[in-house]
Short mmCIF file of C-alpha atoms and ligand atoms in Angstrom, two decimals:
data_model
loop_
_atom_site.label_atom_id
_atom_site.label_comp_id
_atom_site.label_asym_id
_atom_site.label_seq_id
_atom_site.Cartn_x
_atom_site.Cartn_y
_atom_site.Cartn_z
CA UNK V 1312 52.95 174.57 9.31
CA UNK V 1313 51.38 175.15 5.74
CA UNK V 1314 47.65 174.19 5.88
CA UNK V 1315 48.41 171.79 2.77
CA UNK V 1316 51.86 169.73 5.14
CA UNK V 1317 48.96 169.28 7.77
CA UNK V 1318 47.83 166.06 8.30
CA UNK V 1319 44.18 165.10 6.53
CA UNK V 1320 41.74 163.44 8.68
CA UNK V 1321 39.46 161.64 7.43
CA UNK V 1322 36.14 161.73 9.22
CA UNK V 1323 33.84 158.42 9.93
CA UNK V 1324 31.08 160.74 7.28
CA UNK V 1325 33.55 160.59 4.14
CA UNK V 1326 34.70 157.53 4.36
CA UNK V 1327 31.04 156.47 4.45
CA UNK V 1328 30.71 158.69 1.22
CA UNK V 1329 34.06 157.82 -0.40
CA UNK V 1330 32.99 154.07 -0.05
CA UNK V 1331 29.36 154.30 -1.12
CA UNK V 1332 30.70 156.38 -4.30
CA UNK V 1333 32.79 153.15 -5.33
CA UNK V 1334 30.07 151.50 -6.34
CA UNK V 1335 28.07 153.16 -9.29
CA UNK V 1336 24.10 152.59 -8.37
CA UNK V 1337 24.55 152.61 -4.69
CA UNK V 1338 21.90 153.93 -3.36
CA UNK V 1339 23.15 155.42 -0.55
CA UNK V 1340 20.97 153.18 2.02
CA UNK V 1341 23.47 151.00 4.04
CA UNK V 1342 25.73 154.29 4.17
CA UNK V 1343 22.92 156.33 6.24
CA UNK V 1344 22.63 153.01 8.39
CA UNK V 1345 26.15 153.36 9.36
CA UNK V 1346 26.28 157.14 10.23
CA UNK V 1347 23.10 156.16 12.13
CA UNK V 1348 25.01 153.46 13.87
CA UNK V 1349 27.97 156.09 14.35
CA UNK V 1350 25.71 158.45 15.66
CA UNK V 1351 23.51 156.54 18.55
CA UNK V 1352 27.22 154.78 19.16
CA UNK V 1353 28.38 158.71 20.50
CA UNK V 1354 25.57 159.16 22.45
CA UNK V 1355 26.14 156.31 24.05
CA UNK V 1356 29.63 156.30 24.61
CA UNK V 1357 28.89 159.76 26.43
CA UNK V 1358 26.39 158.33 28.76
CA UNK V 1359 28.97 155.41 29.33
CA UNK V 1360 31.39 157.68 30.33
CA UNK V 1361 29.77 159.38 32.84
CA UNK V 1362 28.47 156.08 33.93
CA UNK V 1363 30.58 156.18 37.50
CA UNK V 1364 29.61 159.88 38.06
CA UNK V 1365 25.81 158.67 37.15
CA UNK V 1366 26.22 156.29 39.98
CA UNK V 1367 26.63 159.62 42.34
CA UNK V 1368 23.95 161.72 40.53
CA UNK V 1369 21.10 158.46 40.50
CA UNK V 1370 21.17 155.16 40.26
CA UNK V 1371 19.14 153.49 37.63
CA UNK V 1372 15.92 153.22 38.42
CA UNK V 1373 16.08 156.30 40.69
CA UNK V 1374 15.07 159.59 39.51
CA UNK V 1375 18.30 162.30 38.21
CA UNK V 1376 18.74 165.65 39.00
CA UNK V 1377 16.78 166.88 36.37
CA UNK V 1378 13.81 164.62 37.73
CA UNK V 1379 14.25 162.27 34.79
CA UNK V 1380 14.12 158.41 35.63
CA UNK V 1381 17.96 156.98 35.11
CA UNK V 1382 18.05 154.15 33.22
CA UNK V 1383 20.16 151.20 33.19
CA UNK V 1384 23.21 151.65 30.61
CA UNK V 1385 21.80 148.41 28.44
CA UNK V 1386 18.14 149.79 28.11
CA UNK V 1387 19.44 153.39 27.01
CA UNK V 1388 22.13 151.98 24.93
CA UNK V 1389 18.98 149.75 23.07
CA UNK V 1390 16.90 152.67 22.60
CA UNK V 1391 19.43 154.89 20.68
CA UNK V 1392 19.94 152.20 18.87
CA UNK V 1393 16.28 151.74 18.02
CA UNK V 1394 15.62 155.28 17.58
CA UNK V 1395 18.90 155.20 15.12
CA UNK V 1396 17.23 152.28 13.06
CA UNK V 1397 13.55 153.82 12.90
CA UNK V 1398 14.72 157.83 12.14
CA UNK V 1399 15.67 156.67 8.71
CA UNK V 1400 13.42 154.42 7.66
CA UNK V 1401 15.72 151.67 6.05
CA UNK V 1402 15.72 148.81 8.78
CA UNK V 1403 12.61 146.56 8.61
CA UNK V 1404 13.32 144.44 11.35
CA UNK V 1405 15.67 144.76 14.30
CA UNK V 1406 16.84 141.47 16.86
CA UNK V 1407 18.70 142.61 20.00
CA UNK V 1408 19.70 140.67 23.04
CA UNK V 1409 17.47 143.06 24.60
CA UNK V 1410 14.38 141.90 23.12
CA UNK V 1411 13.16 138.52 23.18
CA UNK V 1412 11.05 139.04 20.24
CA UNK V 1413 11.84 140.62 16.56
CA UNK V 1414 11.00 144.29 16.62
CA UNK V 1415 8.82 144.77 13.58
CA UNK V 1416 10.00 148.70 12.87
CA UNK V 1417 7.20 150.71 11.25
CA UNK V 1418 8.56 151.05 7.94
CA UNK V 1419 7.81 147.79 7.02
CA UNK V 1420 9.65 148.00 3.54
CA UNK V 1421 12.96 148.89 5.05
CA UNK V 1422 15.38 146.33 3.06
CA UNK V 1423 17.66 145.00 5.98
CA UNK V 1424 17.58 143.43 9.25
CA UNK V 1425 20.16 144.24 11.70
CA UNK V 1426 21.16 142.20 14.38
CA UNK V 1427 23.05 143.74 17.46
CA UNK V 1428 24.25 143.26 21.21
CA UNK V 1429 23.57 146.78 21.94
CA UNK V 1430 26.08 147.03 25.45
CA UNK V 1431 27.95 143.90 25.54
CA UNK V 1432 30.11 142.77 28.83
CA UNK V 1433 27.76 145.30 30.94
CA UNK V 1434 28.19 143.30 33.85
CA UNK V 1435 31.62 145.13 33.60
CA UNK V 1436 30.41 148.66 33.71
CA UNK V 1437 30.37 148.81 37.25
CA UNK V 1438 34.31 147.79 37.75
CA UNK V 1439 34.95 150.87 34.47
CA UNK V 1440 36.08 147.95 32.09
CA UNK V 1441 35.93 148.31 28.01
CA UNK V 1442 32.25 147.41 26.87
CA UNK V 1443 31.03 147.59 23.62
CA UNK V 1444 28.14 147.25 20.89
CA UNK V 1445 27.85 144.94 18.61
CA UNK V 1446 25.88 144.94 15.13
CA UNK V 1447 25.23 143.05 12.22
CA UNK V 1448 23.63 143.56 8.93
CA UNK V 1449 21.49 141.56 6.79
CA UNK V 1450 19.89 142.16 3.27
CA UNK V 1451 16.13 140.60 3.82
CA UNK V 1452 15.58 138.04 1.32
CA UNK V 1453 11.07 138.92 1.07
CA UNK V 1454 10.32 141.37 -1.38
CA UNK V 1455 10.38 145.21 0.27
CA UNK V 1456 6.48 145.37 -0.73
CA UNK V 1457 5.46 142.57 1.90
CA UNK V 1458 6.27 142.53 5.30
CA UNK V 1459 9.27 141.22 6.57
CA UNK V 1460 8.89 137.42 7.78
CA UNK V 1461 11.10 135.53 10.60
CA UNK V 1462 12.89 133.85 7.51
CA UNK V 1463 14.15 137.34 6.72
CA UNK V 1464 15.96 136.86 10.27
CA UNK V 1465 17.23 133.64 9.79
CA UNK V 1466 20.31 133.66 7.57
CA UNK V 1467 23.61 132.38 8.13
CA UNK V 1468 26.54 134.70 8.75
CA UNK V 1469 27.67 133.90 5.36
CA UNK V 1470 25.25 136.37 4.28
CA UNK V 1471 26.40 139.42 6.18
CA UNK V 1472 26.16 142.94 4.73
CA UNK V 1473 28.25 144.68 6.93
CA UNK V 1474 29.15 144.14 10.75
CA UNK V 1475 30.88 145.71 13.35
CA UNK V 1476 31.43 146.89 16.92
CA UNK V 1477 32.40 149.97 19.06
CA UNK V 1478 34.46 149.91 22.27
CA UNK V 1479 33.77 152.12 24.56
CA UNK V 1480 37.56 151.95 26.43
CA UNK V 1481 40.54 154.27 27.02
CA UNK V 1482 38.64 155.49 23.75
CA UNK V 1483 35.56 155.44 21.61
CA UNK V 1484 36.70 153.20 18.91
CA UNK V 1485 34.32 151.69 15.81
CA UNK V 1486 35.58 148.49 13.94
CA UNK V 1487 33.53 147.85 11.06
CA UNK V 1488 33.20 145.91 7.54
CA UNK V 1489 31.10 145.63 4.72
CA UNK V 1490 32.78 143.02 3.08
CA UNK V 1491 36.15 144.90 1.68
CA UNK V 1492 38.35 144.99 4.64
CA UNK V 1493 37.91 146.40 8.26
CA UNK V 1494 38.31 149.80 9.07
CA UNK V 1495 38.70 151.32 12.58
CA UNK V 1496 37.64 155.11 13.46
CA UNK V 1497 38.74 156.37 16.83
CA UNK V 1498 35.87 159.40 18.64
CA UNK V 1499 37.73 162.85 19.22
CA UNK V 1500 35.40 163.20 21.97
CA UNK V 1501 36.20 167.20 22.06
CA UNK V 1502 34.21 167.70 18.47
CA UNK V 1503 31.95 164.70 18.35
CA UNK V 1504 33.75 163.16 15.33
CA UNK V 1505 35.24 159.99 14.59
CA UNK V 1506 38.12 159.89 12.49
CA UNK V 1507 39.93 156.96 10.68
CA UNK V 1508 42.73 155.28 13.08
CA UNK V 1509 43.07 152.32 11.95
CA UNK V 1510 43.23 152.18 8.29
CA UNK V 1511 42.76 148.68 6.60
CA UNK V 1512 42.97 146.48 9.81
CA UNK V 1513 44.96 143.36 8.90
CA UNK V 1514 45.28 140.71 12.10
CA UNK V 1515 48.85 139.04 11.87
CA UNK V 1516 49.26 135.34 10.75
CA UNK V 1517 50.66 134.55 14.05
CA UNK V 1518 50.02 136.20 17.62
CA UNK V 1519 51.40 134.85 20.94
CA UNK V 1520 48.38 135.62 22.99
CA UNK V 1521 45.23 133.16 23.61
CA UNK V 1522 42.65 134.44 25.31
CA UNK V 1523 40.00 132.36 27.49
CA UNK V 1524 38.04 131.91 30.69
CA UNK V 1525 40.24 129.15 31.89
CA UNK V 1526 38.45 128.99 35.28
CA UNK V 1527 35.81 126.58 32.91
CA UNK V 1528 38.48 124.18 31.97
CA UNK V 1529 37.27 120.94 33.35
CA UNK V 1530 34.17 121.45 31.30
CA UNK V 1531 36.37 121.33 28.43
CA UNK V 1532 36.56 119.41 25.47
CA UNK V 1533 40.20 116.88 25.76
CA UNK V 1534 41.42 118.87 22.19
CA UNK V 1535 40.78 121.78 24.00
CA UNK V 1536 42.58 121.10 27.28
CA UNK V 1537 45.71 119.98 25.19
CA UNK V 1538 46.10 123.16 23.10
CA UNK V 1539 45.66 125.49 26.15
CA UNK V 1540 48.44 122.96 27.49
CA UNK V 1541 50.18 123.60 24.33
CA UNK V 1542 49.80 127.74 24.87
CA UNK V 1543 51.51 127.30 27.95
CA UNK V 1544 54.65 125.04 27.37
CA UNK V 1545 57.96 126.24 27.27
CA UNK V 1546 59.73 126.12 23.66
CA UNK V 1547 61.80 129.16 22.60
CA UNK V 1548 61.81 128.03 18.62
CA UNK V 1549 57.38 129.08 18.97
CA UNK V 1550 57.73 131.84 21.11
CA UNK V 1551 56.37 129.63 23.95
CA UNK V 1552 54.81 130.43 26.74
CA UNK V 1553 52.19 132.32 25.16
CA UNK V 1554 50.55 135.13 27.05
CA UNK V 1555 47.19 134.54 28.78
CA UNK V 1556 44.80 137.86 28.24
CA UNK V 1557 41.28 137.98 29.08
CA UNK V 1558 39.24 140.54 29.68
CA UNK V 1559 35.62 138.93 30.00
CA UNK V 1560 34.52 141.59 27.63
CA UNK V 1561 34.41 140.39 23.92
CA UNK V 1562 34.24 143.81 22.24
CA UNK V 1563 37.55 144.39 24.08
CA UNK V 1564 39.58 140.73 23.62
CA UNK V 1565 38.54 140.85 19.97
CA UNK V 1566 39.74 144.39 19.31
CA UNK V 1567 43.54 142.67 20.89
CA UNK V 1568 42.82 140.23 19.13
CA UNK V 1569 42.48 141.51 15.71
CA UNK V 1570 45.25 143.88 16.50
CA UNK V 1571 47.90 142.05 18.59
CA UNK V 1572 46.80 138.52 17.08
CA UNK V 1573 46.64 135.45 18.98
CA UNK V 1574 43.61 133.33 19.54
CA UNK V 1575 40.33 134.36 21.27
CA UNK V 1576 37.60 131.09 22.10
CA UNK V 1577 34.55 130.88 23.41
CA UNK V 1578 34.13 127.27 23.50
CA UNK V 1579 31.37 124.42 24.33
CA UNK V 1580 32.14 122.87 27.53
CA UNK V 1581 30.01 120.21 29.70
CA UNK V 1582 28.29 123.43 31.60
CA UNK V 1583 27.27 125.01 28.42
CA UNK V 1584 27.49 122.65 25.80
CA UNK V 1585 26.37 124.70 23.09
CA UNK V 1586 29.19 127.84 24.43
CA UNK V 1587 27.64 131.30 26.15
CA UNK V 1588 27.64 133.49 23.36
CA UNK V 1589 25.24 134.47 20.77
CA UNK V 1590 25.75 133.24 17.37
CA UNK V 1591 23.73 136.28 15.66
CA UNK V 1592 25.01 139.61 17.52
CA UNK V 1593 28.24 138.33 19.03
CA UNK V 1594 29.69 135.66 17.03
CA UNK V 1595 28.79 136.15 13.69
CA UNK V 1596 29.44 139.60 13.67
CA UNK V 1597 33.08 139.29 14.96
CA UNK V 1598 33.53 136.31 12.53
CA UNK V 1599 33.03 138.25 9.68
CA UNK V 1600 35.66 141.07 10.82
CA UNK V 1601 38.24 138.51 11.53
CA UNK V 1602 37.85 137.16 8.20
CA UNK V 1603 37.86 140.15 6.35
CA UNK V 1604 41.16 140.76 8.30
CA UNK V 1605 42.79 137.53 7.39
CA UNK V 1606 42.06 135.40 10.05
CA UNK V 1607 39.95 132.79 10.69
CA UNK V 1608 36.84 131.74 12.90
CA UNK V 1609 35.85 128.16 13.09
CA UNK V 1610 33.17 125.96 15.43
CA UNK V 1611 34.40 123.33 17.34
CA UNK V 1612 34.70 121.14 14.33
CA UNK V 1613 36.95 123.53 13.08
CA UNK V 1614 33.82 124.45 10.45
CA UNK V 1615 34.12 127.81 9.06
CA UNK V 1616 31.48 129.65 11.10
CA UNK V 1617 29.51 131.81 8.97
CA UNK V 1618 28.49 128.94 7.08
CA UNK V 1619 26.38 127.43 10.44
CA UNK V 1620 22.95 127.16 10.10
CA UNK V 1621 20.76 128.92 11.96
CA UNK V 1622 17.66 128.03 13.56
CA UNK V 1623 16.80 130.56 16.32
CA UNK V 1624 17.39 133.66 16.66
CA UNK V 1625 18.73 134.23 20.21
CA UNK V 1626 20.91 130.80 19.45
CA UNK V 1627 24.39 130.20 21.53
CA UNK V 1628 27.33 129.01 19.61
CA UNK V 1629 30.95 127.92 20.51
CA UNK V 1630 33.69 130.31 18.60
CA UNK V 1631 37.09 129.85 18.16
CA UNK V 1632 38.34 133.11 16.25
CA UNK V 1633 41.55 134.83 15.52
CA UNK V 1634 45.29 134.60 13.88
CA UNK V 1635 45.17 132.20 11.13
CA UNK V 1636 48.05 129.76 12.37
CA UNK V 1637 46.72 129.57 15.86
CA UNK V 1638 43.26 129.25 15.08
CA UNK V 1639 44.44 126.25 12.53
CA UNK V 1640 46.54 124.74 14.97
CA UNK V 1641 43.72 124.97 17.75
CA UNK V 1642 41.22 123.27 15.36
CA UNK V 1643 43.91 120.40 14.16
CA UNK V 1644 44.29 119.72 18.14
CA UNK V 1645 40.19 119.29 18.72
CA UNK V 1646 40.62 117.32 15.86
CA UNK V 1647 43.60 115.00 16.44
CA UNK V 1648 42.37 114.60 20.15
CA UNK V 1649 38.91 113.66 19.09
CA UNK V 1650 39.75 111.13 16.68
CA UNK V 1651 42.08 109.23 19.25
CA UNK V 1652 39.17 109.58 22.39
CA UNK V 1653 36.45 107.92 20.03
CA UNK V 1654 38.48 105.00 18.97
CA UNK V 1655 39.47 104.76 23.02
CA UNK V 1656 36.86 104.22 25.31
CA UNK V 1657 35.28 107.65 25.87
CA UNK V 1658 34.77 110.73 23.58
CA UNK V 1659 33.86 114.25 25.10
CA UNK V 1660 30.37 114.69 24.19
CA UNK V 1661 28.66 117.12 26.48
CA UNK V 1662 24.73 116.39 26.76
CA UNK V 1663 22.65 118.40 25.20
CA UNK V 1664 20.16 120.95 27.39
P1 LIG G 2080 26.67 139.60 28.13
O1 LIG G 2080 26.07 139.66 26.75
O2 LIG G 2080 25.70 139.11 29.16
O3 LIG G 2080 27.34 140.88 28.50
O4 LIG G 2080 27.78 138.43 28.10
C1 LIG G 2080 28.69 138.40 27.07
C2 LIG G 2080 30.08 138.52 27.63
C3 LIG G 2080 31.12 138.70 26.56
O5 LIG G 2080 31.39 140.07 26.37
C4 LIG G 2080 32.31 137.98 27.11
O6 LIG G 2080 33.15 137.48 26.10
C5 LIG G 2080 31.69 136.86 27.89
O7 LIG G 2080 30.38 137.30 28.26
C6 LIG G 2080 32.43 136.53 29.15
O8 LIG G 2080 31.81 135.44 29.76
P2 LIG G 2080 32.47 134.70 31.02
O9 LIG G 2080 32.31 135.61 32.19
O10 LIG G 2080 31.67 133.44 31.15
O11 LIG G 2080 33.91 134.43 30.70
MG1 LIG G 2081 26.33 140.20 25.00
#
């Protein structure tokens, strides 16, 4: 084979480049934040996968061969991350589910604030399912001379700069966006390099999967109950049954999602009215991909959801995310359902905590 019939990959690096040199005055800042991201992503995908070998060598909080305390997977996988953010200088603020607090980073006039789950689903890492991190990138709104106030924090997903996730499963994978399109890069784990897999991600209009912890579904909403009803009827004519996946790791059920299509909901329910994930570093991030894949994430009002408000940082929020038609269909159902329960007798409104 001629080195010119070979097949060009194109590393994670110059895509980076190629996309940064679209845009004449870029300055090249939110690129280095992504290789930084790439780069803390592959040191953590290593430790990950030696994470059932670790268990051998040390548990966390025991001391490895090497005499070095082992820590747990989510308190390494934040600290790359940190270290990532404060090597270049860039990031001004950082919010992780790790951290109760903001983490003021010492370059103060770094222009953006990036939100992130750093090792998402870890309660899974012990059974060697898919986890994955999570990030999400703001432009602060203060000027880069002052420092950085919790209003720089506090903007709806709306205002997104780029967002994305990597799964660490079968393989390394990173999804990501900054607003034209969603790209996938896949880790060649023998070099250290991530190359570009999934060109242009586009989730299908339709998918025949909806994916959900069902075991919750008396705490359920009566729309809700009805369209999971609706997933599982028989009707040839809509491909009916659908197919019930759930892994109980988002990174993982979105990345089916947005490939496969089909529906993926994380909803309110009487338990937990307000849902269990985090609007910030889980939902808004994966809201942003789906849309800038075609599809669609809405609240329970069927309200796009990068237009909610936010008030806290750490906040929960329902999601309801995925192939246009079954997203749309799921939302007319809340809908339809809700309007007949309130003119009845009783409407499904969960207290509040
Ligand atoms: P975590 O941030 O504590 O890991 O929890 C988030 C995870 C998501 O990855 C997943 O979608 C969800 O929790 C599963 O929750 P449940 O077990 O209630 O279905
Ligand atoms: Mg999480």
């Amino acid at each position: 084979m001629s080195p010119s019939s070979a097949k060009r990959l194109i590393t994670l690096e110059e895509f980076i480049i190629q996309g940064q040199n679209r845009f004449r005055g870029a300055t090249g800042e939110l690129s280095q934040l992504l290789r930084d991201i790439g780069l803390a992503s592959k040191i953590i995908s290593r430790e990950v996968n030696k994470a059932g070998i670790t268990n051998i060598l040390g548990l966390a909080g025991s001391q490895n061969v090497q005499g070095e305390t082992v820590k747990k997977l989510d308190i390494f996988s934040n600290d790359q991350m940190l270290h990532a953010f404060a090597r270049s200088g860039i990031v001004s603020m950082v919010i992780s589910e790790e951290n109760e607090e903001i983490i003021r980073m010492q370059s103060s006039s770094g222009k953006y604030v990036v939100f992130m789950d750093p090792l998402d689903g870890s309660s899974n890492i012990d059974v060697n399912v898919a986890i994955g991190t999570i990030f999400s990138v703001f432009m602060r709104k203060s000027d880069s001379e002052d420092y950085p106030v919790d209003e720089d924090a506090l903007q709806p997903g709306i205002n997104q700069v780029a967002a994305g996730y990597v799964l660490y499963g079968s393989s390394t994978i990173m999804v990501y966006t900054t607003g034209i399109g969603v790209n996938g890069f896949t880790l060649d784990p023998s070099i250290g390099e991530f190359f570009l897999s999934h060109p242009d991600i586009k989730i299908p209009e339709f998918g025949s999967f909806y994916s959900i912890n069902e075991g919750n579904y008396n705490g359920w909403s009566p729309g809700l109950k009805k369209f999971i009803e609706y997933c599982k009827e028989k009707d040839e004519a809509t491909k009916r049954p659908f197919t019930s996946r759930y892994i109980g790791s988002m990174v993982a059920d979105v990345q089916r999602t947005l490939l496969k299509g089909g529906i993926f909901i994380y909803p309110e329910s009487i338990a937990k009215p307000k849902g269990k994930l985090r609007l910030m570093y889980e939902c808004n991030p994966m809201a942003f991909l789906v849309e800038q894949a075609g599809g669609m994430a809405v609240d329970k009002h069927g309200n796009r959801l990068l237009e909610r408000e936010v008030t806290n940082i750490h906040e929960r929020s329902e999601i309801y995310m995925g192939s246009r038609d079954n997203v749309q269909l799921c939302a007319d159902y809340m809908k339809r359902y809700r309007k007949t329960v309130s003119s009845g007798t009783k409407a499904f409104e969960p207290a509040e905590v």
